[in-house]
Coordinates of C-alpha atoms in Angstrom, one line a residue:
X1 CA 14.1 -19.1 -17.5
X2 CA 16.0 -20.3 -14.5
X3 CA 19.2 -22.2 -15.2
X4 CA 19.0 -26.0 -15.1
X5 CA 22.7 -26.5 -14.9
X6 CA 23.4 -28.1 -11.5
X7 CA 26.9 -26.5 -11.3
X8 CA 25.4 -23.0 -11.8
X9 CA 22.6 -23.6 -9.3
X10 CA 25.1 -24.9 -6.8
X11 CA 27.4 -21.8 -7.2
X12 CA 24.4 -19.4 -6.8
X13 CA 23.1 -21.3 -3.7
X14 CA 26.6 -21.3 -2.0
X15 CA 27.0 -17.6 -2.8
X16 CA 23.7 -16.5 -1.2
X17 CA 23.4 -19.0 1.7
X18 CA 27.1 -19.1 2.5
X19 CA 27.9 -21.1 5.7
X20 CA 24.2 -21.6 6.4
X21 CA 24.0 -24.3 3.7
X22 CA 25.6 -27.6 4.6
X23 CA 26.4 -30.4 2.1
X24 CA 23.7 -32.6 3.6
X25 CA 20.9 -30.4 2.2
X26 CA 22.7 -28.8 -0.8
X27 CA 21.6 -31.5 -3.2
X28 CA 18.0 -31.2 -2.1
X29 CA 18.0 -27.5 -2.7
X30 CA 19.5 -28.0 -6.2
X31 CA 16.6 -30.4 -6.9
X32 CA 14.0 -27.9 -5.6
X33 CA 15.5 -25.2 -8.0
X34 CA 15.2 -27.6 -11.0
X35 CA 11.8 -28.9 -10.0
X36 CA 10.1 -25.5 -9.5
X37 CA 12.2 -23.6 -12.1
X38 CA 13.5 -21.0 -9.6
X39 CA 17.0 -19.5 -9.2
X40 CA 19.2 -20.1 -6.2
X41 CA 18.7 -16.4 -5.3
X42 CA 14.9 -16.9 -5.3
X43 CA 15.2 -20.0 -3.1
X44 CA 17.3 -18.0 -0.7
X45 CA 14.7 -15.2 -0.5
X46 CA 12.0 -17.8 0.1
X47 CA 14.0 -19.3 2.9
X48 CA 14.6 -15.9 4.5
X49 CA 10.9 -15.0 4.3
X50 CA 10.2 -18.2 6.3
X51 CA 12.7 -17.7 9.1
X52 CA 12.4 -13.9 9.3
X53 CA 10.2 -14.1 12.4
X54 CA 12.4 -16.7 14.1
X55 CA 15.4 -14.4 14.5
X56 CA 16.7 -14.4 11.0
X57 CA 18.9 -16.8 8.9
X58 CA 20.5 -19.8 10.5
X59 CA 21.8 -23.2 9.5
X60 CA 19.5 -24.8 7.0
X61 CA 18.1 -28.2 8.2
X62 CA 16.1 -30.9 6.3
X63 CA 13.0 -29.5 8.1
X64 CA 13.7 -26.1 6.5
X65 CA 14.0 -27.7 3.1
X66 CA 10.6 -29.3 3.6
X67 CA 9.1 -25.9 4.5
X68 CA 10.7 -24.3 1.4
X69 CA 9.2 -27.0 -0.8
X70 CA 5.7 -26.5 0.7
X71 CA 6.0 -22.7 0.2
X72 CA 7.1 -23.1 -3.4
X73 CA 4.2 -25.5 -4.0
X74 CA 1.7 -23.1 -2.5
X75 CA 3.1 -20.2 -4.7
X76 CA 2.9 -22.4 -7.8
X77 CA -0.7 -23.4 -7.1
X78 CA -1.6 -19.7 -6.4
X79 CA 0.0 -18.7 -9.7
X80 CA -2.0 -21.4 -11.5
X81 CA -5.2 -20.2 -10.1
X82 CA -4.5 -16.6 -11.0
X83 CA -3.5 -17.4 -14.5
X84 CA -6.5 -19.7 -15.0
X85 CA -8.8 -16.8 -14.1
X86 CA -7.1 -14.5 -16.6
X87 CA -6.9 -17.3 -19.2
X88 CA -3.3 -16.5 -19.9
X89 CA -0.4 -19.0 -20.5
X90 CA 1.6 -19.6 -17.3
X91 CA 5.1 -18.1 -17.1
X92 CA 8.0 -19.9 -15.3
X93 CA 7.8 -19.0 -11.6
X94 CA 10.6 -16.7 -10.5
X95 CA 11.2 -13.4 -8.8
X96 CA 10.2 -10.4 -11.0
X97 CA 13.3 -8.4 -10.0
X98 CA 15.4 -11.1 -11.7
X99 CA 13.7 -10.9 -15.1
X100 CA 16.0 -9.5 -17.8
X101 CA 14.9 -7.3 -20.6
X102 CA 13.9 -8.9 -23.8
X103 CA 15.6 -8.4 -27.1
X104 CA 12.6 -6.5 -28.5
X105 CA 14.6 -3.2 -28.6
X106 CA 17.3 -4.8 -30.6
X107 CA 14.8 -6.3 -33.0
X108 CA 13.2 -2.9 -33.5
X109 CA 16.6 -1.3 -34.0
X110 CA 17.4 -3.8 -36.7
X111 CA 14.1 -3.0 -38.5
X112 CA 14.9 0.7 -38.3
X113 CA 18.5 0.2 -39.6
X114 CA 17.8 0.8 -43.3
X115 CA 15.9 4.1 -42.8
X116 CA 17.7 5.8 -39.9
X117 CA 21.3 4.3 -40.3
X118 CA 21.3 2.9 -36.7
X119 CA 23.6 0.0 -36.1
X120 CA 23.2 -2.4 -33.2
X121 CA 26.4 -3.1 -31.4
X122 CA 25.0 -5.1 -28.4
X123 CA 22.1 -7.3 -27.7
X124 CA 19.8 -4.5 -26.4
X125 CA 19.5 -0.8 -25.5
X126 CA 19.2 -1.8 -21.8
X127 CA 21.8 -3.1 -19.4
X128 CA 24.9 -4.3 -21.3
X129 CA 26.0 -7.9 -20.9
X130 CA 28.7 -8.8 -18.3
X131 CA 32.1 -7.8 -19.6
X132 CA 30.6 -5.6 -22.3
X133 CA 29.9 -2.5 -20.4
X134 CA 32.3 -0.4 -22.5
X135 CA 31.0 -1.5 -25.9
X136 CA 28.9 1.0 -27.8
X137 CA 25.2 0.2 -27.5
X138 CA 24.0 2.9 -29.8
X139 CA 25.7 4.2 -32.9
X140 CA 24.8 6.2 -36.0
X141 CA 26.7 8.4 -38.4
X142 CA 27.3 11.2 -35.9
X143 CA 26.7 9.8 -32.4
X144 CA 28.2 6.8 -30.6
X145 CA 26.8 6.2 -27.1
X146 CA 28.5 3.8 -24.6
X147 CA 27.6 2.8 -21.1
X148 CA 30.6 3.0 -18.7
X149 CA 28.9 1.4 -15.6
X150 CA 30.9 -1.8 -15.1
X151 CA 28.5 -2.9 -12.3
X152 CA 25.4 -2.7 -14.5
X153 CA 25.4 -6.2 -15.9
X154 CA 23.1 -9.2 -16.1
X155 CA 24.8 -10.7 -13.1
X156 CA 24.2 -7.6 -10.9
X157 CA 21.2 -5.7 -12.2
X158 CA 20.7 -2.1 -11.1
X159 CA 17.2 -2.9 -9.7
X160 CA 17.7 -4.5 -6.3
X161 CA 15.6 -5.3 -3.3
X162 CA 15.5 -2.3 -1.0
X163 CA 14.2 -2.0 2.5
X164 CA 16.1 -5.2 2.9
X165 CA 19.3 -3.9 4.6
X166 CA 21.0 -5.7 7.4
X167 CA 23.0 -3.9 10.0
X168 CA 26.0 -6.3 9.5
X169 CA 26.0 -5.6 5.8
X170 CA 25.8 -1.8 6.3
X171 CA 28.8 -1.9 8.7
X172 CA 30.8 -4.1 6.3
X173 CA 30.2 -1.7 3.4
X174 CA 31.2 1.3 5.5
X175 CA 34.4 -0.4 6.6
X176 CA 35.2 -1.4 3.0
X177 CA 34.9 2.2 1.9
X178 CA 37.5 3.3 4.5
X179 CA 39.8 0.4 3.5
X180 CA 39.5 1.0 -0.2
X181 CA 40.5 4.7 0.2
X182 CA 43.3 3.6 2.6
X183 CA 44.7 1.3 -0.2
X184 CA 44.7 4.2 -2.7
X185 CA 46.5 6.4 -0.2
X186 CA 49.0 3.7 0.6
X187 CA 49.9 3.2 -3.0
X188 CA 50.1 7.0 -3.7
X189 CA 52.2 8.1 -0.7
X190 CA 54.1 4.8 -0.2
X191 CA 52.8 4.4 3.3
X192 CA 54.1 1.2 5.0
X193 CA 51.4 0.8 7.6
X194 CA 48.5 2.8 9.0
X195 CA 48.0 3.5 12.7
X196 CA 45.1 3.3 15.1
X197 CA 43.9 6.8 16.1
X198 CA 42.7 5.4 19.5
X199 CA 46.1 4.0 20.4
X200 CA 48.6 6.2 22.3
X201 CA 51.9 6.5 20.5
X202 CA 55.2 8.4 20.9
X203 CA 55.8 8.8 17.2
X204 CA 53.5 10.3 14.5
X205 CA 51.4 7.8 12.6
X206 CA 49.2 8.1 9.5
X207 CA 45.5 7.2 10.1
X208 CA 42.6 6.8 7.7
X209 CA 39.0 7.2 8.9
X210 CA 35.5 8.7 8.4
X211 CA 34.6 12.1 9.7
X212 CA 31.7 11.9 12.2
X213 CA 30.0 14.1 14.7
X214 CA 30.2 13.4 18.4
X215 CA 27.1 11.8 19.9
X216 CA 26.1 14.8 22.0
X217 CA 26.1 17.2 19.0
X218 CA 24.6 14.7 16.7
X219 CA 21.5 14.3 18.9
X220 CA 20.8 18.0 18.8
X221 CA 18.3 19.4 16.3
X222 CA 19.9 21.2 13.3
X223 CA 23.4 20.2 14.5
X224 CA 26.2 21.2 12.2
X225 CA 29.7 19.9 12.1
X226 CA 32.3 22.2 13.7
X227 CA 35.8 21.9 15.1
X228 CA 34.6 21.1 18.6
X229 CA 32.3 18.2 17.5
X230 CA 34.7 16.4 15.1
X231 CA 35.4 12.7 15.7
X232 CA 37.3 10.2 13.5
X233 CA 35.9 6.7 13.0
X234 CA 38.3 4.0 11.9
X235 CA 37.4 0.7 10.3
X236 CA 37.2 -2.4 12.5
X237 CA 40.3 -3.8 10.9
X238 CA 42.5 -0.7 11.3
X239 CA 41.1 0.5 14.7
X240 CA 38.3 -1.6 16.0
X241 CA 35.8 0.9 14.6
X242 CA 36.3 3.2 17.6
X243 CA 35.3 6.9 17.3
X244 CA 38.0 9.2 18.6
X245 CA 37.7 13.0 19.2
X246 CA 39.7 14.9 16.5
X247 CA 41.7 18.1 17.0
X248 CA 43.9 19.9 14.5
X249 CA 47.3 21.5 15.4
X250 CA 47.3 25.3 15.1
X251 CA 50.0 24.9 12.4
X252 CA 48.3 22.1 10.5
X253 CA 49.5 21.5 6.9
X254 CA 47.7 20.0 3.9
X255 CA 49.8 18.0 1.5
X256 CA 49.2 17.8 -2.3
X257 CA 46.0 19.8 -2.3
X258 CA 44.9 21.7 -5.4
X259 CA 46.6 25.0 -5.3
X260 CA 44.4 27.8 -3.9
X261 CA 42.0 25.6 -2.0
X262 CA 43.5 26.8 1.3
X263 CA 42.4 23.9 3.4
X264 CA 40.1 20.9 3.5
X265 CA 36.3 20.7 3.4
X266 CA 35.0 18.3 6.1
X267 CA 31.5 16.8 6.3
X268 CA 29.9 13.7 7.9
X269 CA 31.0 10.7 5.9
X270 CA 34.2 12.2 4.4
X271 CA 37.1 9.8 4.3
X272 CA 40.3 11.5 5.4
X273 CA 44.0 10.7 5.9
X274 CA 45.8 12.4 8.8
X275 CA 49.3 12.4 10.2
X276 CA 49.7 13.0 13.9
X277 CA 49.4 11.1 17.2
X278 CA 47.3 10.3 20.2
X279 CA 49.4 11.3 23.1
X280 CA 47.2 9.7 25.7
X281 CA 44.9 12.7 26.1
X282 CA 41.9 10.9 24.7
X283 CA 42.0 12.5 21.2
X284 CA 44.0 12.4 18.0
X285 CA 46.0 15.5 17.3
X286 CA 46.5 16.0 13.5
X287 CA 49.5 18.0 12.3
X288 CA 49.1 17.2 8.6
X289 CA 46.3 16.3 6.2
X290 CA 47.1 14.0 3.3
X291 CA 44.9 14.9 0.3
X292 CA 43.4 12.1 -1.7
X293 CA 45.1 11.7 -5.2
X294 CA 43.1 12.7 -8.3
X295 CA 41.0 10.1 -10.0
X296 CA 42.8 8.2 -12.7
X297 CA 42.0 9.2 -16.3
X298 CA 39.7 7.0 -18.3
X299 CA 41.4 4.5 -20.5
X300 CA 40.6 5.6 -24.0
X301 CA 39.7 3.2 -26.8
X302 CA 41.5 3.3 -30.1
X303 CA 40.7 6.0 -32.7
X304 CA 37.2 5.8 -34.1
X305 CA 35.3 7.4 -36.9
X306 CA 32.6 8.5 -34.4
X307 CA 34.9 10.7 -32.3
X308 CA 33.8 13.9 -33.9
X309 CA 32.0 16.8 -32.3
X310 CA 28.4 16.7 -31.2
X311 CA 25.8 19.0 -29.6
X312 CA 24.1 18.1 -26.4
X313 CA 21.3 19.8 -24.5
X314 CA 20.6 19.0 -20.8
X315 CA 17.6 19.8 -18.7
X316 CA 16.4 18.8 -15.3
X317 CA 13.0 18.6 -13.6
X318 CA 10.6 19.5 -12.1
X319 CA 9.3 20.6 -15.5
X320 CA 6.2 22.4 -14.2
X321 CA 5.4 24.9 -11.4
X322 CA 3.6 23.9 -8.2
X323 CA 0.6 26.0 -9.2
X324 CA -0.5 23.9 -12.2
X325 CA 0.2 20.9 -14.4
X326 CA 0.6 23.0 -17.6
X327 CA 4.3 22.1 -17.9
X328 CA 5.2 25.5 -19.4
X329 CA 8.9 25.1 -18.5
X330 CA 9.0 21.8 -20.3
X331 CA 7.3 23.2 -23.4
X332 CA 10.0 25.9 -23.4
X333 CA 12.6 23.1 -23.3
X334 CA 10.9 21.4 -26.3
X335 CA 10.9 24.6 -28.3
X336 CA 14.6 25.1 -27.6
X337 CA 15.4 21.5 -28.6
X338 CA 13.4 21.8 -31.9
X339 CA 15.1 25.1 -32.7
X340 CA 18.7 24.0 -32.0
X341 CA 18.4 20.4 -33.2
X342 CA 21.1 18.9 -30.8
X343 CA 22.5 15.4 -31.5
X344 CA 21.9 14.3 -27.8
X345 CA 19.3 15.4 -25.3
X346 CA 19.9 14.5 -21.6
X347 CA 16.8 14.8 -19.4
X348 CA 16.9 14.3 -15.6
X349 CA 13.9 13.9 -13.4
X350 CA 11.7 14.4 -11.6
X351 CA 9.2 14.3 -14.5
X352 CA 6.0 13.6 -12.5
X353 CA 7.1 14.9 -9.1
X354 CA 5.6 13.2 -6.0
X355 CA 5.9 16.6 -4.2
X356 CA 3.6 18.4 -6.7
X357 CA 0.3 19.3 -4.9
X358 CA -1.9 18.1 -7.7
X359 CA -0.1 14.8 -8.0
X360 CA 0.1 14.3 -4.3
X361 CA -3.6 14.6 -3.8
X362 CA -4.7 12.9 -7.0
X363 CA -6.1 16.0 -8.6
X364 CA -5.5 14.8 -12.2
X365 CA -7.7 13.9 -15.1
X366 CA -5.7 11.0 -16.6
X367 CA -3.5 8.1 -15.3
X368 CA 0.1 9.0 -14.7
X369 CA 1.5 6.8 -17.5
X370 CA -0.8 8.6 -20.0
X371 CA 0.3 12.0 -18.7
X372 CA 3.9 10.9 -19.0
X373 CA 3.4 9.6 -22.6
X374 CA 1.5 12.7 -23.8
X375 CA 3.6 15.3 -22.1
X376 CA 7.1 13.9 -22.5
X377 CA 7.4 11.0 -24.8
X378 CA 5.3 12.2 -27.7
X379 CA 7.2 15.6 -28.1
X380 CA 10.5 13.7 -27.9
X381 CA 9.4 11.2 -30.6
X382 CA 8.3 14.1 -32.8
X383 CA 11.8 15.7 -32.4
X384 CA 13.6 12.4 -33.0
X385 CA 11.5 11.9 -36.2
X386 CA 12.6 15.4 -37.4
X387 CA 16.3 14.7 -36.5
X388 CA 17.3 11.2 -37.7
X389 CA 20.1 9.8 -35.7
X390 CA 19.5 11.9 -32.6
X391 CA 19.5 10.3 -29.2
X392 CA 17.6 11.0 -25.9
X393 CA 18.9 9.9 -22.5
X394 CA 16.5 9.8 -19.5
X395 CA 17.7 9.7 -15.9
X396 CA 15.0 9.3 -13.1
X397 CA 14.8 11.0 -9.7
X398 CA 13.8 9.5 -6.4
X399 CA 10.8 11.9 -6.5
X400 CA 9.5 10.4 -9.8
X401 CA 6.1 8.8 -9.2
X402 CA 6.4 6.5 -12.2
X403 CA 9.7 4.9 -10.9
X404 CA 8.9 2.2 -8.4
X405 CA 12.5 2.1 -7.3
X406 CA 12.4 5.1 -4.9
X407 CA 15.9 4.7 -3.3
X408 CA 19.3 5.9 -4.2
X409 CA 21.1 4.4 -6.1
X410 CA 18.1 4.1 -8.3
X411 CA 17.1 1.8 -11.2
X412 CA 16.1 3.3 -14.5
X413 CA 12.5 3.7 -15.6
X414 CA 10.7 0.5 -16.5
X415 CA 10.7 -0.4 -20.2
X416 CA 6.9 -0.9 -20.0
X417 CA 6.4 2.9 -20.1
X418 CA 7.3 3.0 -23.8
X419 CA 9.5 1.2 -26.3
X420 CA 11.7 3.4 -28.5
X421 CA 15.3 2.5 -29.1
X422 CA 16.2 6.1 -29.7
X423 CA 15.3 6.9 -26.0
X424 CA 17.8 5.3 -23.7
X425 CA 16.7 4.8 -20.0
X426 CA 19.6 5.2 -17.6
X427 CA 19.9 4.6 -13.8
X428 CA 20.5 7.3 -11.2
X429 CA 23.5 7.8 -11.0
X430 CA 25.1 6.8 -14.3
X431 CA 28.2 7.1 -16.3
X432 CA 28.4 7.0 -20.1
X433 CA 30.3 8.3 -23.0
X434 CA 29.2 10.0 -26.2
X435 CA 31.8 10.0 -29.0
X436 CA 34.5 9.2 -26.4
X437 CA 33.5 12.2 -24.1
X438 CA 32.7 10.7 -20.7
X439 CA 29.9 11.9 -18.5
X440 CA 29.0 11.3 -14.9
X441 CA 25.4 12.2 -14.0
X442 CA 23.0 12.1 -11.0
X443 CA 19.7 13.8 -10.3
X444 CA 20.3 14.0 -6.5
X445 CA 21.1 17.5 -5.3
X446 CA 24.3 16.4 -3.6
X447 CA 25.9 19.9 -4.0
X448 CA 23.3 21.4 -1.8
X449 CA 23.7 18.7 0.8
X450 CA 27.5 19.1 0.8
X451 CA 27.1 22.9 1.1
X452 CA 24.8 22.6 4.0
X453 CA 27.0 20.2 6.0
X454 CA 30.5 21.3 5.0
X455 CA 33.0 22.7 7.6
X456 CA 36.2 24.1 6.1
X457 CA 39.4 23.6 8.0
X458 CA 42.1 26.1 6.8
X459 CA 45.6 24.7 6.5
X460 CA 49.0 25.7 5.0
X461 CA 49.5 24.1 1.6
X462 CA 52.5 21.9 1.0
X463 CA 53.5 20.4 -2.3
X464 CA 50.4 21.9 -3.9
X465 CA 49.1 20.6 -7.3
X466 CA 48.7 23.2 -10.0
X467 CA 50.5 25.9 -11.9
X468 CA 53.0 27.8 -9.7
X469 CA 53.0 31.6 -9.4
X470 CA 49.3 31.9 -10.3
X471 CA 47.0 33.5 -7.7
X472 CA 43.9 31.2 -7.6
X473 CA 40.9 32.5 -5.7
X474 CA 39.2 30.1 -3.3
X475 CA 36.1 28.7 -5.2
X476 CA 33.6 27.1 -2.9
X477 CA 31.4 25.7 -5.7
X478 CA 34.4 24.1 -7.4
X479 CA 35.4 22.6 -4.1
X480 CA 32.0 21.0 -3.7
X481 CA 32.4 19.3 -7.1
X482 CA 36.0 18.4 -6.1
X483 CA 34.6 16.5 -3.0
X484 CA 32.7 14.2 -5.3
X485 CA 35.6 13.4 -7.5
X486 CA 38.2 13.1 -4.8
X487 CA 36.0 11.0 -2.6
X488 CA 35.2 8.9 -5.7
X489 CA 31.5 8.8 -4.9
X490 CA 28.3 10.4 -6.3
X491 CA 27.1 10.8 -2.6
X492 CA 30.1 10.9 -0.2
X493 CA 28.0 12.0 2.8
X494 CA 27.0 9.6 5.6
X495 CA 24.6 9.8 7.3
X496 CA 22.3 11.8 5.1
X497 CA 21.3 15.1 6.8
X498 CA 18.2 14.4 8.8
X499 CA 16.1 17.2 7.3
X500 CA 17.1 16.1 3.8
X501 CA 16.9 12.4 4.1
X502 CA 13.6 12.2 2.2
X503 CA 15.4 13.6 -0.9
X504 CA 17.8 10.7 -1.1
X505 CA 16.5 7.5 0.6
X506 CA 20.1 6.3 0.7
X507 CA 20.7 2.5 0.5
X508 CA 24.2 2.0 2.0
X509 CA 24.5 -1.7 1.1
X510 CA 24.4 -0.9 -2.6
X511 CA 27.1 1.9 -2.4
X512 CA 29.0 0.2 -5.2
X513 CA 26.6 1.8 -7.6
X514 CA 27.7 5.2 -6.3
X515 CA 31.4 4.7 -7.0
X516 CA 33.3 6.9 -9.5
X517 CA 36.3 4.8 -10.5
X518 CA 37.8 7.1 -13.2
X519 CA 37.8 10.7 -14.0
X520 CA 34.8 11.9 -16.1
X521 CA 35.2 14.6 -18.7
X522 CA 31.9 16.2 -17.8
X523 CA 30.1 16.1 -14.4
X524 CA 26.4 17.0 -14.4
X525 CA 24.5 17.6 -11.2
X526 CA 21.3 19.6 -10.9
X527 CA 21.0 21.7 -7.7
X528 CA 18.8 24.4 -6.1
X529 CA 22.1 26.4 -5.7
X530 CA 22.7 28.9 -8.5
X531 CA 23.6 27.3 -11.8
X532 CA 27.2 27.3 -12.9
X533 CA 29.7 25.8 -15.3
X534 CA 33.4 25.4 -14.4
X535 CA 36.5 23.8 -15.7
X536 CA 38.2 22.1 -12.8
X537 CA 41.6 20.5 -12.2

């Protein structure tokens, strides 16, 4: 139900409309929300749909309010007619994306409590309530599962409206990313002020910006970053958003890098801090690279009885070959799970891959939800029945046909597919903890994208981090993982490589869902690159 509290409605309206909503029409809009049982957000979306063809949002007038009212009335009448045909009770009119999950999972957990020793610690198995993101939402005698995604709350659900980006919002998010990293560097190195890379100076300055490719190289097909095509883009606040050609001094140094890295990996979208100057030659000459500080460690809760060891199996799709839909690899995974009896099973999509020839052309004998239920859910339920207290975690892929949120960051699967509290649906990417061991997971092949776009600039190490006297070989794969942690993002590239854009469908305006604010204990990322496990930093 939409809130009927005028203060809440007013706050929501002012948040979405901003300066477009004057005091003269504010009360009328509040009355419309109460009369038609819609939220302030839904009212805003209705308004934008009306003015979209007239050049976009502008100051709301009494005539606009009358149009909104007519639109809401038409929608209400249409809903009445549709529900009368189906002979179903009418639901309150509001945007489907705003509907929260019901407490049915919690009720089911309570009913299972006596037999499987499961204790409910939060209202549901879905998105935790605001301010409760670090509370356990699943616990039994051996496994305690906790969501660590602070953004995933009832006030900011993971499922958002996509294909709805505005250029102004995209640019603000990109600027904010630079300024957030600049603040981290400022605190770490004690920098007083940052300079503008486009401004000529006599003294060396420290600048922060995004690595980009010059326009001539970027327009070419299969263009790859190299030292000749490097440019540095500052934020509008620190340098008017200008792109400046970037050159490195022959004796360039890198400060506080991990010992043995031997330089810095650069790729489009990487945020870097450089010391140097623009001597008036039309480019910024960098003499020193300032490495980003490591992620802060996660704040650990107090001692708990559930901090013991546990077994986890992880597997990623696609779970069948392109030649058939027999799912033989998946059946091998099921056999392994049944044999080893792990406490936690982590599965990453795609489950029903949109690129599979049979699925792409509809050469199937049953509806997709039925195939998903019979192939994946039923074997998992059989396993969970045989292993009381076990837990299954499911993360989707942008290639999953059954997930209607085909962008990255991506919402979890809809709860309408099945209803089992022992199977937890997670967004892509996600962060969680099991028995106080923290995980960061995504199903996007970001390692391959980084490997394809990376250009490594060699530099002399200064004040390196790591044990002294040890010869550490340069490890390209570990460095790829380090990019994700140092840049504090599940997808630090921008823009997405042209030939790989269909694998990501990146939504820049919701980049907050991609942030990694603290150091995970385990980072899990499927890739077409050769599999590996490494202990890093």
